[in-house]
PDB file of C-alpha atoms in Angstrom:
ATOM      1  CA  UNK D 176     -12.603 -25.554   9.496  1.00 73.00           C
ATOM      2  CA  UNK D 177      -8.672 -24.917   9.555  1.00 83.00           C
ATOM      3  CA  UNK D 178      -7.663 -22.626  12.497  1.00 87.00           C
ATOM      4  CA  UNK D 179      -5.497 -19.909  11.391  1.00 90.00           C
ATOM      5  CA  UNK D 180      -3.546 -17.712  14.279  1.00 90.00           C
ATOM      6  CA  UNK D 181      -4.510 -14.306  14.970  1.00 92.00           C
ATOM      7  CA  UNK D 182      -0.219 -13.435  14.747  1.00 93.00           C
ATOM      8  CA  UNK D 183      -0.268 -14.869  12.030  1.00 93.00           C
ATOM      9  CA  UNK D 184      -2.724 -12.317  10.135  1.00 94.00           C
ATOM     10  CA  UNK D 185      -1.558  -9.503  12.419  1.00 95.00           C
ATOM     11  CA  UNK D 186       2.209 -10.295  11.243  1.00 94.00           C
ATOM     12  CA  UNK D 187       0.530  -9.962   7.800  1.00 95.00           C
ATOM     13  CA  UNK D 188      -0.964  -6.690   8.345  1.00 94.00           C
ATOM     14  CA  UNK D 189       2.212  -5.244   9.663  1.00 95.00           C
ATOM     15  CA  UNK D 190       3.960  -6.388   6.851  1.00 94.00           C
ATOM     16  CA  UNK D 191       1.657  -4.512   4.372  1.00 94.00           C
ATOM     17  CA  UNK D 192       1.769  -1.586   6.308  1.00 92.00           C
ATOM     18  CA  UNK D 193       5.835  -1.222   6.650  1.00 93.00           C
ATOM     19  CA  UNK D 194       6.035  -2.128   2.573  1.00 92.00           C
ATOM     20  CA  UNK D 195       3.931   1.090   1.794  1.00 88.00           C
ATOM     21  CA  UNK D 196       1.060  -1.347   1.360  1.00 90.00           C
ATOM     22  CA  UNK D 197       2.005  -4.051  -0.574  1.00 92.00           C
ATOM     23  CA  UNK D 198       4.269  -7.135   0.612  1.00 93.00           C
ATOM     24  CA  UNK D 199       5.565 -10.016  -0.737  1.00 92.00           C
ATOM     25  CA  UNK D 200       4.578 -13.031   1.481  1.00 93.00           C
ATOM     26  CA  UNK D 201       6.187 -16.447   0.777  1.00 90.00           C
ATOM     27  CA  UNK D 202       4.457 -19.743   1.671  1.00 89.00           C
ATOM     28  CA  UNK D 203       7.025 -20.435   3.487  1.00 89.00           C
ATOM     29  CA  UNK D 204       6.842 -17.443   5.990  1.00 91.00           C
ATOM     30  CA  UNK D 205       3.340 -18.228   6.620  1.00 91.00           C
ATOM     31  CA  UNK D 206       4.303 -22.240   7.513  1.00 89.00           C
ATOM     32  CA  UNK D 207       6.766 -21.136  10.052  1.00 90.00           C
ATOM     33  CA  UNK D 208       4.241 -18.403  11.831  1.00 89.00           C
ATOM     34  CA  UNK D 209       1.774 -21.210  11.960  1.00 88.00           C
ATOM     35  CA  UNK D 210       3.829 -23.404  13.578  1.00 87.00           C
ATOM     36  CA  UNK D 211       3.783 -25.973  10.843  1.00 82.00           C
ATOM     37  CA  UNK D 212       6.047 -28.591   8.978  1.00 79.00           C
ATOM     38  CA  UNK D 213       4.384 -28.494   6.520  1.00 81.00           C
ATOM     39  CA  UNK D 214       1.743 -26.086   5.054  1.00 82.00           C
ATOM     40  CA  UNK D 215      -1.255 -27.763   3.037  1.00 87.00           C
ATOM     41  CA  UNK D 216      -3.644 -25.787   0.237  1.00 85.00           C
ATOM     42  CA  UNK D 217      -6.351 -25.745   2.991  1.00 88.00           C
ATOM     43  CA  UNK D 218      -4.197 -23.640   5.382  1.00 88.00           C
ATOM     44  CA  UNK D 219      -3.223 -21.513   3.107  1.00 88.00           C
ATOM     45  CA  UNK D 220      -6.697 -20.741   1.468  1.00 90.00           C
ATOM     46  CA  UNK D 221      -7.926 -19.878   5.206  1.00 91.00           C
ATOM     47  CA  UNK D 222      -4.864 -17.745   5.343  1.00 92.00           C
ATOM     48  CA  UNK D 223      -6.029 -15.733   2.064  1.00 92.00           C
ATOM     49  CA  UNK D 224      -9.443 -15.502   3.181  1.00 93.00           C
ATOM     50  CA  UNK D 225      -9.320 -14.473   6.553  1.00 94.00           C
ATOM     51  CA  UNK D 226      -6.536 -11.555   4.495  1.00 94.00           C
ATOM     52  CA  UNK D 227      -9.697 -10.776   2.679  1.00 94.00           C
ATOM     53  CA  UNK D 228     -12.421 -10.186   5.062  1.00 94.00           C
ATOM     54  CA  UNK D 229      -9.997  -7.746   6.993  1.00 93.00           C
ATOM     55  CA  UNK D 230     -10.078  -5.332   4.014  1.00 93.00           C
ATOM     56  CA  UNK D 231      -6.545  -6.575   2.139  1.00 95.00           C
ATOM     57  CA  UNK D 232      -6.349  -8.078  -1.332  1.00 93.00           C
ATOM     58  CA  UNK D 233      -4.043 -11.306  -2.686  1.00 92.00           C
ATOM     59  CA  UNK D 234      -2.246 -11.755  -5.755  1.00 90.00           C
ATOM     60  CA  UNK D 235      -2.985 -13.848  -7.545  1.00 88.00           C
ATOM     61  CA  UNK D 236      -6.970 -13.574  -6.626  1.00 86.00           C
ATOM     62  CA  UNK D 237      -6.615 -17.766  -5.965  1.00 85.00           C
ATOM     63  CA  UNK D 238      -4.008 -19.506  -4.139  1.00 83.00           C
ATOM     64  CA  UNK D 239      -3.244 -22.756  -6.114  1.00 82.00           C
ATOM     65  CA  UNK D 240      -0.274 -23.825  -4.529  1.00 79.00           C
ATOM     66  CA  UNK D 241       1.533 -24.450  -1.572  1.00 82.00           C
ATOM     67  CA  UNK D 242       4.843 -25.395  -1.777  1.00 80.00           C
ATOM     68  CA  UNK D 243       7.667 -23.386   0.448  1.00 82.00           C
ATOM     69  CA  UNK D 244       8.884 -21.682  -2.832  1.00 80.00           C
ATOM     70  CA  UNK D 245       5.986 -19.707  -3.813  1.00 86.00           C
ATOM     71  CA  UNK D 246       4.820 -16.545  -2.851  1.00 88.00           C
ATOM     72  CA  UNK D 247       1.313 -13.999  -3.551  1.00 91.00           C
ATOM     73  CA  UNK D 248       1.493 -10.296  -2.680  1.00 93.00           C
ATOM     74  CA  UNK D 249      -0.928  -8.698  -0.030  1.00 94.00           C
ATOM     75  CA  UNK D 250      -1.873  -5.354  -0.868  1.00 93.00           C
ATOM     76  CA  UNK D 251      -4.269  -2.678  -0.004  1.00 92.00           C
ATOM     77  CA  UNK D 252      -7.445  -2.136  -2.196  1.00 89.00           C
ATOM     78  CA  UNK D 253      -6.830   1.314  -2.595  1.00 85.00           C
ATOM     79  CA  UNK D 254      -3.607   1.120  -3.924  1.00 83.00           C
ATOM     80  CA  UNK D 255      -5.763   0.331  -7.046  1.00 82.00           C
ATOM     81  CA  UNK D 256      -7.746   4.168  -7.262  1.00 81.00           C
ATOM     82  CA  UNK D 257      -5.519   6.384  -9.238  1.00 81.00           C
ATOM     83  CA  UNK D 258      -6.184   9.699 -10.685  1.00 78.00           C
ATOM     84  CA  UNK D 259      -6.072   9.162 -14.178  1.00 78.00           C
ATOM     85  CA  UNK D 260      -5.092  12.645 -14.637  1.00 77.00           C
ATOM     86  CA  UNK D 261      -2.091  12.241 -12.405  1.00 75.00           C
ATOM     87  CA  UNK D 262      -0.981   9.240 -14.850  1.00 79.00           C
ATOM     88  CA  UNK D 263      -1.556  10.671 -18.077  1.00 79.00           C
ATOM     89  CA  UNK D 264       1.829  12.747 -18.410  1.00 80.00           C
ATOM     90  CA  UNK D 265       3.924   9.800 -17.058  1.00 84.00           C
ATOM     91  CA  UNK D 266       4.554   7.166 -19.892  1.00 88.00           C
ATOM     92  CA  UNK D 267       6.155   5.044 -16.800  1.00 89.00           C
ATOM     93  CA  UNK D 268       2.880   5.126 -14.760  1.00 88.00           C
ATOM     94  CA  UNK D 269       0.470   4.615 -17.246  1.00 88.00           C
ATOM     95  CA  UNK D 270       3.010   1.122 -18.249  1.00 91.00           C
ATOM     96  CA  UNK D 271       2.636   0.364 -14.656  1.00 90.00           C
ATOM     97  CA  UNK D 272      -1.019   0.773 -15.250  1.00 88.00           C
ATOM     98  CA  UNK D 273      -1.761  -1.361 -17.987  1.00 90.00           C
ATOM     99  CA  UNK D 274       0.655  -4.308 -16.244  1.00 91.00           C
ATOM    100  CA  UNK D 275      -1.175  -4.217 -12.927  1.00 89.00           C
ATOM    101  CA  UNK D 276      -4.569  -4.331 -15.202  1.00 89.00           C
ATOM    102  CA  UNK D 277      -3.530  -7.175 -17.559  1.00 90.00           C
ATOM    103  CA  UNK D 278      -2.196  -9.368 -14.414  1.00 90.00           C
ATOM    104  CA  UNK D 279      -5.457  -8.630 -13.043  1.00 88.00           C
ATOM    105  CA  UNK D 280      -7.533  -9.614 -15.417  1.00 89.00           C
ATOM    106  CA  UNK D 281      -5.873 -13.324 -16.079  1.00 87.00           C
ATOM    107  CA  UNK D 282      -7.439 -16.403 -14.547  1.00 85.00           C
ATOM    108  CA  UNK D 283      -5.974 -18.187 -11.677  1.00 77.00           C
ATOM    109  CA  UNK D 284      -3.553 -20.133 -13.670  1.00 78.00           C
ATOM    110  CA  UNK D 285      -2.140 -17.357 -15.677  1.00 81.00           C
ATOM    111  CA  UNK D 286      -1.928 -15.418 -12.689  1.00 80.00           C
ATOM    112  CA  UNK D 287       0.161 -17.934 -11.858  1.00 75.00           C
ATOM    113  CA  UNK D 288       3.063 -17.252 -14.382  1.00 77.00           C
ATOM    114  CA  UNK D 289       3.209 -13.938 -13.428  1.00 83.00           C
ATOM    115  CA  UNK D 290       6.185 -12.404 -11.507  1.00 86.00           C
ATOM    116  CA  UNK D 291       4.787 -11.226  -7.980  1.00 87.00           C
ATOM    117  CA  UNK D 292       7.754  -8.648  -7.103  1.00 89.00           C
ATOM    118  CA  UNK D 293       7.155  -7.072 -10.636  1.00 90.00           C
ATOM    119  CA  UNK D 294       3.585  -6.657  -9.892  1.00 90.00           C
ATOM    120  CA  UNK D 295       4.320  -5.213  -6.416  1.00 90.00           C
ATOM    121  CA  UNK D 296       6.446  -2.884  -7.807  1.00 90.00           C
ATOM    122  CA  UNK D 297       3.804  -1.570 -10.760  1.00 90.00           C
ATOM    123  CA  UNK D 298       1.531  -1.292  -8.167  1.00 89.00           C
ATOM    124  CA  UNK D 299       3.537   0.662  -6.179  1.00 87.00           C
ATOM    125  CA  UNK D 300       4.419   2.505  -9.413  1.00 88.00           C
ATOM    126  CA  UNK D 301       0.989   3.819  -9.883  1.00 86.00           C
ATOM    127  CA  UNK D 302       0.149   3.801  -6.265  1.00 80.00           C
ATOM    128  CA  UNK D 303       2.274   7.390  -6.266  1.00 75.00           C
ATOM    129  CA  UNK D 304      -0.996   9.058  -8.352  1.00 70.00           C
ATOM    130  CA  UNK D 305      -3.865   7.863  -6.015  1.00 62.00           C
ATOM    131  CA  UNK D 306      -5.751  10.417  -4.037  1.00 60.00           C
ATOM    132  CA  UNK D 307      -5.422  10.633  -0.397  1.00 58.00           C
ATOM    133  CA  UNK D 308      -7.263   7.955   1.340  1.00 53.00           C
ATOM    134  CA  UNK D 309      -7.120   7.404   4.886  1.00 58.00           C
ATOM    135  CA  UNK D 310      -7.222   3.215   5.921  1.00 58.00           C
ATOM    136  CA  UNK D 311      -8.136   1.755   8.505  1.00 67.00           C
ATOM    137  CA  UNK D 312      -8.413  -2.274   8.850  1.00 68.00           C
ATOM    138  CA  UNK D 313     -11.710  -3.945   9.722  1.00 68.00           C
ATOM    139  CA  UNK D 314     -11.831  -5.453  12.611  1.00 68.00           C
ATOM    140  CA  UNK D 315     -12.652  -9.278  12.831  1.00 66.00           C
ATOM    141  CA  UNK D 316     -16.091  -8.693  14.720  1.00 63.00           C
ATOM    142  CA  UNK D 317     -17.314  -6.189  12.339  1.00 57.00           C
ATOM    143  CA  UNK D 318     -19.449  -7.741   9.302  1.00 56.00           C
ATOM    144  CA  UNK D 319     -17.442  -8.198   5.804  1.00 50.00           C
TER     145      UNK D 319
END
């Protein structure tokens, strides 16, 4: 078991919410909030899925690598309903659309190759045509 600090996540979470729900998150951010020289695969994968059971999504779905040069977005799961409606008279969105659902649907590894800013930037593309949800974040006590 790899403890993880609670700032850590909570530095996260602010992150997401001041970047209209989707950040950008390098490795190496995360290795300096944990206090660390260096920050191994095991660290990182603790990071991700503690990032998960609070209600937040990664991309790519699968950390593979840690090295100080990489990066994975954090974004909210919602960000993902649209009204299709919405994105049907907008040759832009529906572009955005079918980018954020091709990255989506690659493995790990191909997620891999994929640029993380452009897919923050689809997703907040298409995020302008989902329906008003109101988000909260789940609190660590409550079940996943």
């Amino acid at each position: 078991m790899v403890y993880v600090r609670t700032t850590t996540l909570k530095w996260i979470e602010d992150t997401v919410n001041n970047n209209d729900g989707a950040a950008v998150i390098r490795n190496a951010w995360v290795r300096d909030r944990e206090g660390m020289d260096r920050l191994r695969l095991t660290r990182l994968q603790a990071v991700r899925n503690l990032i998960v059971r609070r209600g937040l999504r990664t991309f790519p779905d699968r950390l593979l690598h840690s090295g100080e040069s990489w990066s994975f977005v954090v974004y909210r799961p919602e960000l993902l309903v649209v009204d299709v409606g919405a994105l049907a008279g907008d040759p832009g969105k529906c572009a955005a659309l079918e980018y954020v659902m091709n990255s989506l649907k690659q493995n790990a590894t191909g997620q891999f190759f994929l640029d993380e800013q452009l897919f923050r930037k689809k997703l907040l593309k298409i995020a302008s045509a989902h329906p008003e949800i109101h988000w909260k974040f789940k609190q660590q006590g409550s079940a996943a």
